[in-house]
Amino acid sequence: MASRPLSQKQLRVRREELEAERAQLLEQVAELDAEASVNNWREGGFDDDPADAGSASFERETAQSLSNHARGLLTQIDDALRRMDAGSYGTCERCGEKIEPDRLEALPYATLCMTCKRREETGR
């Protein structure tokens, strides 16, 4: 079932949301990278208690994991913004139909319509 394309107003709102989320994620990545750097420095001390070193290692790995997740979201957001610029935003990459507006509202960087996403998840 084909959905109606997004209006110019809906596209503008979606772009603003994506750009705001992008700015927030860039800030988060910078903070996490700084935290990982501090933990690397703390981990390198010779007089550290083994428990402190383990804690610093855990904190560094957690910060790196969160940073990697945020970077992945940034990539998806950047791809969505490029699709907006190219005029293909909101079009399913698999079937070519319009992605449901509710889906784009929930996941603005979605690349598949619900039908194709279900098929992907069930392996069909």
mmCIF file of N, CA and C in Angstrom:
data_model
loop_
_atom_site.group_PDB
_atom_site.id
_atom_site.type_symbol
_atom_site.label_atom_id
_atom_site.label_comp_id
_atom_site.label_asym_id
_atom_site.label_seq_id
_atom_site.Cartn_x
_atom_site.Cartn_y
_atom_site.Cartn_z
ATOM 1 N N MET A 1 0.842 -1.177 0.000
ATOM 2 C CA MET A 1 0.000 0.000 0.000
ATOM 3 C C MET A 1 0.889 1.244 0.000
ATOM 4 N N ALA A 2 0.724 2.062 -1.002
ATOM 5 C CA ALA A 2 1.552 3.260 -1.143
ATOM 6 C C ALA A 2 1.063 4.366 -0.213
ATOM 7 N N SER A 3 2.004 4.995 0.444
ATOM 8 C CA SER A 3 1.699 6.141 1.302
ATOM 9 C C SER A 3 1.852 7.414 0.496
ATOM 10 N N ARG A 4 1.233 8.467 1.000
ATOM 11 C CA ARG A 4 1.385 9.762 0.341
ATOM 12 C C ARG A 4 2.758 10.328 0.662
ATOM 13 N N PRO A 5 3.353 11.041 -0.295
ATOM 14 C CA PRO A 5 4.651 11.665 -0.014
ATOM 15 C C PRO A 5 4.502 12.738 1.061
ATOM 16 N N LEU A 6 5.596 13.011 1.726
ATOM 17 C CA LEU A 6 5.596 14.053 2.754
ATOM 18 C C LEU A 6 5.437 15.422 2.100
ATOM 19 N N SER A 7 4.714 16.300 2.775
ATOM 20 C CA SER A 7 4.574 17.670 2.282
ATOM 21 C C SER A 7 5.883 18.418 2.527
ATOM 22 N N GLN A 8 6.018 19.575 1.909
ATOM 23 C CA GLN A 8 7.218 20.392 2.116
ATOM 24 C C GLN A 8 7.359 20.778 3.589
ATOM 25 N N LYS A 9 6.238 21.068 4.234
ATOM 26 C CA LYS A 9 6.274 21.423 5.654
ATOM 27 C C LYS A 9 6.753 20.227 6.482
ATOM 28 N N GLN A 10 6.230 19.035 6.187
ATOM 29 C CA GLN A 10 6.658 17.836 6.912
ATOM 30 C C GLN A 10 8.151 17.578 6.699
ATOM 31 N N LEU A 11 8.614 17.767 5.476
ATOM 32 C CA LEU A 11 10.043 17.585 5.189
ATOM 33 C C LEU A 11 10.888 18.589 5.960
ATOM 34 N N ARG A 12 10.434 19.831 6.003
ATOM 35 C CA ARG A 12 11.173 20.868 6.717
ATOM 36 C C ARG A 12 11.256 20.535 8.211
ATOM 37 N N VAL A 13 10.136 20.109 8.782
ATOM 38 C CA VAL A 13 10.108 19.734 10.201
ATOM 39 C C VAL A 13 11.035 18.551 10.445
ATOM 40 N N ARG A 14 10.969 17.564 9.583
ATOM 41 C CA ARG A 14 11.813 16.371 9.724
ATOM 42 C C ARG A 14 13.291 16.746 9.627
ATOM 43 N N ARG A 15 13.630 17.640 8.679
ATOM 44 C CA ARG A 15 15.022 18.091 8.538
ATOM 45 C C ARG A 15 15.484 18.796 9.814
ATOM 46 N N GLU A 16 14.640 19.671 10.348
ATOM 47 C CA GLU A 16 15.002 20.381 11.583
ATOM 48 C C GLU A 16 15.235 19.400 12.726
ATOM 49 N N GLU A 17 14.385 18.383 12.819
ATOM 50 C CA GLU A 17 14.552 17.367 13.866
ATOM 51 C C GLU A 17 15.859 16.600 13.681
ATOM 52 N N LEU A 18 16.138 16.220 12.443
ATOM 53 C CA LEU A 18 17.373 15.482 12.166
ATOM 54 C C LEU A 18 18.601 16.334 12.458
ATOM 55 N N GLU A 19 18.562 17.595 12.064
ATOM 56 C CA GLU A 19 19.706 18.476 12.314
ATOM 57 C C GLU A 19 19.909 18.714 13.810
ATOM 58 N N ALA A 20 18.813 18.831 14.564
ATOM 59 C CA ALA A 20 18.921 19.005 16.021
ATOM 60 C C ALA A 20 19.493 17.746 16.666
ATOM 61 N N GLU A 21 19.012 16.587 16.232
ATOM 62 C CA GLU A 21 19.538 15.330 16.775
ATOM 63 C C GLU A 21 21.007 15.161 16.407
ATOM 64 N N ARG A 22 21.364 15.575 15.199
ATOM 65 C CA ARG A 22 22.755 15.484 14.746
ATOM 66 C C ARG A 22 23.661 16.340 15.634
ATOM 67 N N ALA A 23 23.241 17.568 15.904
ATOM 68 C CA ALA A 23 24.038 18.463 16.757
ATOM 69 C C ALA A 23 24.192 17.878 18.158
ATOM 70 N N GLN A 24 23.128 17.313 18.680
ATOM 71 C CA GLN A 24 23.161 16.699 20.006
ATOM 72 C C GLN A 24 24.123 15.504 20.022
ATOM 73 N N LEU A 25 24.076 14.688 18.978
ATOM 74 C CA LEU A 25 24.959 13.520 18.904
ATOM 75 C C LEU A 25 26.422 13.927 18.756
ATOM 76 N N LEU A 26 26.695 14.974 17.978
ATOM 77 C CA LEU A 26 28.075 15.449 17.842
ATOM 78 C C LEU A 26 28.625 15.890 19.190
ATOM 79 N N GLU A 27 27.790 16.573 19.963
ATOM 80 C CA GLU A 27 28.193 17.003 21.303
ATOM 81 C C GLU A 27 28.434 15.786 22.201
ATOM 82 N N GLN A 28 27.555 14.814 22.105
ATOM 83 C CA GLN A 28 27.683 13.597 22.909
ATOM 84 C C GLN A 28 28.966 12.845 22.554
ATOM 85 N N VAL A 29 29.260 12.727 21.268
ATOM 86 C CA VAL A 29 30.479 12.033 20.832
ATOM 87 C C VAL A 29 31.711 12.750 21.368
ATOM 88 N N ALA A 30 31.718 14.074 21.296
ATOM 89 C CA ALA A 30 32.868 14.838 21.801
ATOM 90 C C ALA A 30 33.057 14.599 23.298
ATOM 91 N N GLU A 31 31.958 14.606 24.049
ATOM 92 C CA GLU A 31 32.046 14.366 25.494
ATOM 93 C C GLU A 31 32.527 12.950 25.794
ATOM 94 N N LEU A 32 32.000 11.973 25.069
ATOM 95 C CA LEU A 32 32.395 10.582 25.297
ATOM 96 C C LEU A 32 33.851 10.348 24.924
ATOM 97 N N ASP A 33 34.285 10.966 23.830
ATOM 98 C CA ASP A 33 35.687 10.823 23.431
ATOM 99 C C ASP A 33 36.611 11.456 24.466
ATOM 100 N N ALA A 34 36.201 12.600 25.013
ATOM 101 C CA ALA A 34 37.002 13.251 26.056
ATOM 102 C C ALA A 34 37.050 12.372 27.303
ATOM 103 N N GLU A 35 35.920 11.777 27.646
ATOM 104 C CA GLU A 35 35.865 10.886 28.808
ATOM 105 C C GLU A 35 36.757 9.664 28.597
ATOM 106 N N ALA A 36 36.722 9.097 27.397
ATOM 107 C CA ALA A 36 37.571 7.940 27.102
ATOM 108 C C ALA A 36 39.038 8.326 27.178
ATOM 109 N N SER A 37 39.361 9.525 26.730
ATOM 110 C CA SER A 37 40.745 10.000 26.781
ATOM 111 C C SER A 37 41.218 10.138 28.223
ATOM 112 N N VAL A 38 40.374 10.695 29.077
ATOM 113 C CA VAL A 38 40.713 10.831 30.499
ATOM 114 C C VAL A 38 40.900 9.452 31.122
ATOM 115 N N ASN A 39 40.022 8.524 30.783
ATOM 116 C CA ASN A 39 40.135 7.171 31.338
ATOM 117 C C ASN A 39 41.379 6.462 30.825
ATOM 118 N N ASN A 40 41.774 6.724 29.582
ATOM 119 C CA ASN A 40 43.029 6.164 29.062
ATOM 120 C C ASN A 40 44.205 6.690 29.864
ATOM 121 N N TRP A 41 44.162 7.978 30.162
ATOM 122 C CA TRP A 41 45.245 8.589 30.929
ATOM 123 C C TRP A 41 45.287 7.996 32.329
ATOM 124 N N ARG A 42 44.107 7.874 32.967
ATOM 125 C CA ARG A 42 44.047 7.304 34.324
ATOM 126 C C ARG A 42 44.498 5.853 34.338
ATOM 127 N N GLU A 43 44.175 5.135 33.288
ATOM 128 C CA GLU A 43 44.515 3.717 33.214
ATOM 129 C C GLU A 43 46.017 3.503 33.089
ATOM 130 N N GLY A 44 46.710 4.487 32.575
ATOM 131 C CA GLY A 44 48.141 4.343 32.320
ATOM 132 C C GLY A 44 49.018 4.590 33.523
ATOM 133 N N GLY A 45 48.455 4.996 34.644
ATOM 134 C CA GLY A 45 49.257 5.298 35.831
ATOM 135 C C GLY A 45 49.900 4.052 36.417
ATOM 136 N N PHE A 46 51.129 4.196 36.910
ATOM 137 C CA PHE A 46 51.857 3.057 37.459
ATOM 138 C C PHE A 46 51.452 2.744 38.892
ATOM 139 N N ASP A 47 50.975 3.729 39.621
ATOM 140 C CA ASP A 47 50.650 3.536 41.026
ATOM 141 C C ASP A 47 49.179 3.181 41.237
ATOM 142 N N ASP A 48 48.465 2.938 40.147
ATOM 143 C CA ASP A 48 47.035 2.666 40.274
ATOM 144 C C ASP A 48 46.768 1.350 40.984
ATOM 145 N N ASP A 49 45.765 1.401 41.804
ATOM 146 C CA ASP A 49 45.232 0.196 42.419
ATOM 147 C C ASP A 49 44.590 -0.630 41.302
ATOM 148 N N PRO A 50 44.730 -1.953 41.305
ATOM 149 C CA PRO A 50 44.126 -2.771 40.244
ATOM 150 C C PRO A 50 42.620 -2.553 40.103
ATOM 151 N N ALA A 51 41.933 -2.327 41.205
ATOM 152 C CA ALA A 51 40.489 -2.078 41.127
ATOM 153 C C ALA A 51 40.203 -0.763 40.413
ATOM 154 N N ASP A 52 41.022 0.261 40.691
ATOM 155 C CA ASP A 52 40.850 1.545 40.010
ATOM 156 C C ASP A 52 41.126 1.404 38.519
ATOM 157 N N ALA A 53 42.163 0.647 38.184
ATOM 158 C CA ALA A 53 42.500 0.441 36.772
ATOM 159 C C ALA A 53 41.372 -0.307 36.067
ATOM 160 N N GLY A 54 40.806 -1.303 36.742
ATOM 161 C CA GLY A 54 39.691 -2.049 36.154
ATOM 162 C C GLY A 54 38.477 -1.173 35.948
ATOM 163 N N SER A 55 38.216 -0.313 36.919
ATOM 164 C CA SER A 55 37.089 0.606 36.815
ATOM 165 C C SER A 55 37.297 1.586 35.662
ATOM 166 N N ALA A 56 38.509 2.106 35.544
ATOM 167 C CA ALA A 56 38.818 3.041 34.452
ATOM 168 C C ALA A 56 38.682 2.342 33.106
ATOM 169 N N SER A 57 39.125 1.085 33.047
ATOM 170 C CA SER A 57 39.017 0.324 31.801
ATOM 171 C C SER A 57 37.549 0.119 31.426
ATOM 172 N N PHE A 58 36.733 -0.239 32.406
ATOM 173 C CA PHE A 58 35.306 -0.428 32.167
ATOM 174 C C PHE A 58 34.660 0.872 31.694
ATOM 175 N N GLU A 59 34.987 1.979 32.350
ATOM 176 C CA GLU A 59 34.428 3.277 31.966
ATOM 177 C C GLU A 59 34.857 3.666 30.554
ATOM 178 N N ARG A 60 36.120 3.397 30.207
ATOM 179 C CA ARG A 60 36.616 3.709 28.871
ATOM 180 C C ARG A 60 35.877 2.888 27.820
ATOM 181 N N GLU A 61 35.724 1.589 28.085
ATOM 182 C CA GLU A 61 35.034 0.721 27.131
ATOM 183 C C GLU A 61 33.568 1.116 26.976
ATOM 184 N N THR A 62 32.932 1.495 28.074
ATOM 185 C CA THR A 62 31.539 1.943 28.012
ATOM 186 C C THR A 62 31.431 3.226 27.192
ATOM 187 N N ALA A 63 32.322 4.174 27.438
ATOM 188 C CA ALA A 63 32.313 5.436 26.686
ATOM 189 C C ALA A 63 32.562 5.175 25.203
ATOM 190 N N GLN A 64 33.485 4.264 24.887
ATOM 191 C CA GLN A 64 33.765 3.945 23.484
ATOM 192 C C GLN A 64 32.555 3.296 22.820
ATOM 193 N N SER A 65 31.892 2.402 23.545
ATOM 194 C CA SER A 65 30.709 1.745 23.001
ATOM 195 C C SER A 65 29.597 2.760 22.724
ATOM 196 N N LEU A 66 29.359 3.652 23.671
ATOM 197 C CA LEU A 66 28.339 4.690 23.478
ATOM 198 C C LEU A 66 28.715 5.633 22.341
ATOM 199 N N SER A 67 29.996 5.962 22.238
ATOM 200 C CA SER A 67 30.469 6.827 21.164
ATOM 201 C C SER A 67 30.276 6.150 19.810
ATOM 202 N N ASN A 68 30.593 4.863 19.727
ATOM 203 C CA ASN A 68 30.413 4.126 18.471
ATOM 204 C C ASN A 68 28.943 4.079 18.072
ATOM 205 N N HIS A 69 28.059 3.879 19.050
ATOM 206 C CA HIS A 69 26.622 3.865 18.766
ATOM 207 C C HIS A 69 26.174 5.236 18.241
ATOM 208 N N ALA A 70 26.626 6.292 18.892
ATOM 209 C CA ALA A 70 26.269 7.650 18.465
ATOM 210 C C ALA A 70 26.803 7.929 17.063
ATOM 211 N N ARG A 71 28.015 7.463 16.772
ATOM 212 C CA ARG A 71 28.578 7.648 15.427
ATOM 213 C C ARG A 71 27.743 6.913 14.376
ATOM 214 N N GLY A 72 27.252 5.734 14.721
ATOM 215 C CA GLY A 72 26.382 5.001 13.803
ATOM 216 C C GLY A 72 25.100 5.766 13.517
ATOM 217 N N LEU A 73 24.515 6.348 14.554
ATOM 218 C CA LEU A 73 23.314 7.169 14.366
ATOM 219 C C LEU A 73 23.622 8.401 13.523
ATOM 220 N N LEU A 74 24.796 9.000 13.746
ATOM 221 C CA LEU A 74 25.197 10.159 12.936
ATOM 222 C C LEU A 74 25.268 9.791 11.460
ATOM 223 N N THR A 75 25.817 8.629 11.164
ATOM 224 C CA THR A 75 25.900 8.169 9.775
ATOM 225 C C THR A 75 24.504 8.033 9.179
ATOM 226 N N GLN A 76 23.583 7.441 9.939
ATOM 227 C CA GLN A 76 22.217 7.280 9.445
ATOM 228 C C GLN A 76 21.536 8.634 9.239
ATOM 229 N N ILE A 77 21.772 9.563 10.142
ATOM 230 C CA ILE A 77 21.187 10.902 10.013
ATOM 231 C C ILE A 77 21.776 11.626 8.807
ATOM 232 N N ASP A 78 23.090 11.547 8.639
ATOM 233 C CA ASP A 78 23.725 12.181 7.480
ATOM 234 C C ASP A 78 23.188 11.596 6.179
ATOM 235 N N ASP A 79 22.987 10.281 6.151
ATOM 236 C CA ASP A 79 22.416 9.641 4.962
ATOM 237 C C ASP A 79 20.996 10.148 4.702
ATOM 238 N N ALA A 80 20.203 10.302 5.760
ATOM 239 C CA ALA A 80 18.835 10.806 5.602
ATOM 240 C C ALA A 80 18.846 12.238 5.067
ATOM 241 N N LEU A 81 19.754 13.067 5.574
ATOM 242 C CA LEU A 81 19.855 14.449 5.083
ATOM 243 C C LEU A 81 20.277 14.476 3.616
ATOM 244 N N ARG A 82 21.173 13.578 3.224
ATOM 245 C CA ARG A 82 21.566 13.486 1.806
ATOM 246 C C ARG A 82 20.377 13.056 0.944
ATOM 247 N N ARG A 83 19.583 12.105 1.451
ATOM 248 C CA ARG A 83 18.398 11.676 0.696
ATOM 249 C C ARG A 83 17.414 12.836 0.556
ATOM 250 N N MET A 84 17.304 13.673 1.582
ATOM 251 C CA MET A 84 16.437 14.856 1.479
ATOM 252 C C MET A 84 16.936 15.771 0.373
ATOM 253 N N ASP A 85 18.241 16.008 0.360
ATOM 254 C CA ASP A 85 18.826 16.881 -0.663
ATOM 255 C C ASP A 85 18.629 16.308 -2.064
ATOM 256 N N ALA A 86 18.671 14.983 -2.169
ATOM 257 C CA ALA A 86 18.540 14.321 -3.470
ATOM 258 C C ALA A 86 17.083 14.120 -3.880
ATOM 259 N N GLY A 87 16.156 14.390 -2.952
ATOM 260 C CA GLY A 87 14.742 14.219 -3.266
ATOM 261 C C GLY A 87 14.246 12.792 -3.113
ATOM 262 N N SER A 88 15.037 11.922 -2.504
ATOM 263 C CA SER A 88 14.623 10.524 -2.349
ATOM 264 C C SER A 88 14.262 10.166 -0.910
ATOM 265 N N TYR A 89 14.258 11.152 -0.019
ATOM 266 C CA TYR A 89 13.911 10.889 1.377
ATOM 267 C C TYR A 89 12.470 10.409 1.458
ATOM 268 N N GLY A 90 12.249 9.387 2.260
ATOM 269 C CA GLY A 90 10.902 8.866 2.443
ATOM 270 C C GLY A 90 10.517 7.817 1.429
ATOM 271 N N THR A 91 11.457 7.424 0.572
ATOM 272 C CA THR A 91 11.213 6.373 -0.404
ATOM 273 C C THR A 91 11.940 5.116 0.046
ATOM 274 N N CYS A 92 11.228 4.005 0.080
ATOM 275 C CA CYS A 92 11.806 2.734 0.508
ATOM 276 C C CYS A 92 12.917 2.322 -0.453
ATOM 277 N N GLU A 93 14.074 1.997 0.106
ATOM 278 C CA GLU A 93 15.215 1.601 -0.722
ATOM 279 C C GLU A 93 15.027 0.227 -1.358
ATOM 280 N N ARG A 94 14.101 -0.563 -0.847
ATOM 281 C CA ARG A 94 13.902 -1.897 -1.395
ATOM 282 C C ARG A 94 12.814 -1.928 -2.467
ATOM 283 N N CYS A 95 11.621 -1.411 -2.150
ATOM 284 C CA CYS A 95 10.499 -1.546 -3.087
ATOM 285 C C CYS A 95 10.191 -0.266 -3.862
ATOM 286 N N GLY A 96 10.732 0.872 -3.409
ATOM 287 C CA GLY A 96 10.498 2.132 -4.104
ATOM 288 C C GLY A 96 9.210 2.840 -3.721
ATOM 289 N N GLU A 97 8.417 2.238 -2.837
ATOM 290 C CA GLU A 97 7.182 2.883 -2.366
ATOM 291 C C GLU A 97 7.534 3.929 -1.304
ATOM 292 N N LYS A 98 6.581 4.791 -1.012
ATOM 293 C CA LYS A 98 6.783 5.800 0.026
ATOM 294 C C LYS A 98 6.751 5.137 1.405
ATOM 295 N N ILE A 99 7.660 5.564 2.273
ATOM 296 C CA ILE A 99 7.685 5.077 3.651
ATOM 297 C C ILE A 99 6.567 5.788 4.411
ATOM 298 N N GLU A 100 5.880 5.039 5.252
ATOM 299 C CA GLU A 100 4.754 5.561 6.009
ATOM 300 C C GLU A 100 5.187 6.760 6.860
ATOM 301 N N PRO A 101 4.416 7.862 6.824
ATOM 302 C CA PRO A 101 4.763 9.046 7.623
ATOM 303 C C PRO A 101 4.922 8.746 9.116
ATOM 304 N N ASP A 102 4.099 7.844 9.656
ATOM 305 C CA ASP A 102 4.231 7.484 11.075
ATOM 306 C C ASP A 102 5.580 6.828 11.351
ATOM 307 N N ARG A 103 6.038 6.020 10.414
ATOM 308 C CA ARG A 103 7.343 5.364 10.576
ATOM 309 C C ARG A 103 8.453 6.410 10.546
ATOM 310 N N LEU A 104 8.368 7.354 9.614
ATOM 311 C CA LEU A 104 9.387 8.400 9.529
ATOM 312 C C LEU A 104 9.353 9.315 10.746
ATOM 313 N N GLU A 105 8.179 9.486 11.318
ATOM 314 C CA GLU A 105 8.099 10.301 12.529
ATOM 315 C C GLU A 105 8.797 9.589 13.685
ATOM 316 N N ALA A 106 8.604 8.277 13.770
ATOM 317 C CA ALA A 106 9.221 7.499 14.846
ATOM 318 C C ALA A 106 10.708 7.273 14.605
ATOM 319 N N LEU A 107 11.087 7.073 13.346
ATOM 320 C CA LEU A 107 12.470 6.777 12.982
ATOM 321 C C LEU A 107 12.809 7.585 11.730
ATOM 322 N N PRO A 108 13.177 8.865 11.897
ATOM 323 C CA PRO A 108 13.327 9.760 10.748
ATOM 324 C C PRO A 108 14.399 9.351 9.745
ATOM 325 N N TYR A 109 15.284 8.444 10.108
ATOM 326 C CA TYR A 109 16.314 7.992 9.171
ATOM 327 C C TYR A 109 16.004 6.604 8.614
ATOM 328 N N ALA A 110 14.734 6.173 8.723
ATOM 329 C CA ALA A 110 14.328 4.872 8.181
ATOM 330 C C ALA A 110 14.567 4.842 6.676
ATOM 331 N N THR A 111 15.017 3.696 6.192
ATOM 332 C CA THR A 111 15.258 3.535 4.757
ATOM 333 C C THR A 111 14.308 2.520 4.131
ATOM 334 N N LEU A 112 13.549 1.816 4.974
ATOM 335 C CA LEU A 112 12.622 0.797 4.482
ATOM 336 C C LEU A 112 11.210 1.078 4.983
ATOM 337 N N CYS A 113 10.216 0.777 4.146
ATOM 338 C CA CYS A 113 8.827 0.855 4.584
ATOM 339 C C CYS A 113 8.573 -0.298 5.563
ATOM 340 N N MET A 114 7.452 -0.278 6.237
ATOM 341 C CA MET A 114 7.154 -1.312 7.234
ATOM 342 C C MET A 114 7.085 -2.702 6.607
ATOM 343 N N THR A 115 6.508 -2.819 5.429
ATOM 344 C CA THR A 115 6.397 -4.121 4.776
ATOM 345 C C THR A 115 7.778 -4.700 4.506
ATOM 346 N N CYS A 116 8.663 -3.905 3.937
ATOM 347 C CA CYS A 116 10.015 -4.386 3.627
ATOM 348 C C CYS A 116 10.821 -4.631 4.901
ATOM 349 N N LYS A 117 10.615 -3.821 5.930
ATOM 350 C CA LYS A 117 11.320 -4.023 7.198
ATOM 351 C C LYS A 117 10.891 -5.344 7.828
ATOM 352 N N ARG A 118 9.592 -5.636 7.803
ATOM 353 C CA ARG A 118 9.111 -6.919 8.338
ATOM 354 C C ARG A 118 9.717 -8.078 7.562
ATOM 355 N N ARG A 119 9.746 -7.948 6.249
ATOM 356 C CA ARG A 119 10.348 -9.006 5.420
ATOM 357 C C ARG A 119 11.818 -9.195 5.765
ATOM 358 N N GLU A 120 12.529 -8.098 5.970
ATOM 359 C CA GLU A 120 13.942 -8.177 6.327
ATOM 360 C C GLU A 120 14.118 -8.892 7.669
ATOM 361 N N GLU A 121 13.261 -8.571 8.622
ATOM 362 C CA GLU A 121 13.372 -9.162 9.956
ATOM 363 C C GLU A 121 13.007 -10.634 9.977
ATOM 364 N N THR A 122 12.112 -11.057 9.086
ATOM 365 C CA THR A 122 11.716 -12.467 9.047
ATOM 366 C C THR A 122 12.534 -13.259 8.034
ATOM 367 N N GLY A 123 13.424 -12.573 7.325
ATOM 368 C CA GLY A 123 14.300 -13.256 6.373
ATOM 369 C C GLY A 123 13.642 -13.620 5.060
ATOM 370 N N ARG A 124 12.595 -12.916 4.701
ATOM 371 C CA ARG A 124 11.928 -13.193 3.420
ATOM 372 C C ARG A 124 12.282 -12.191 2.376
#
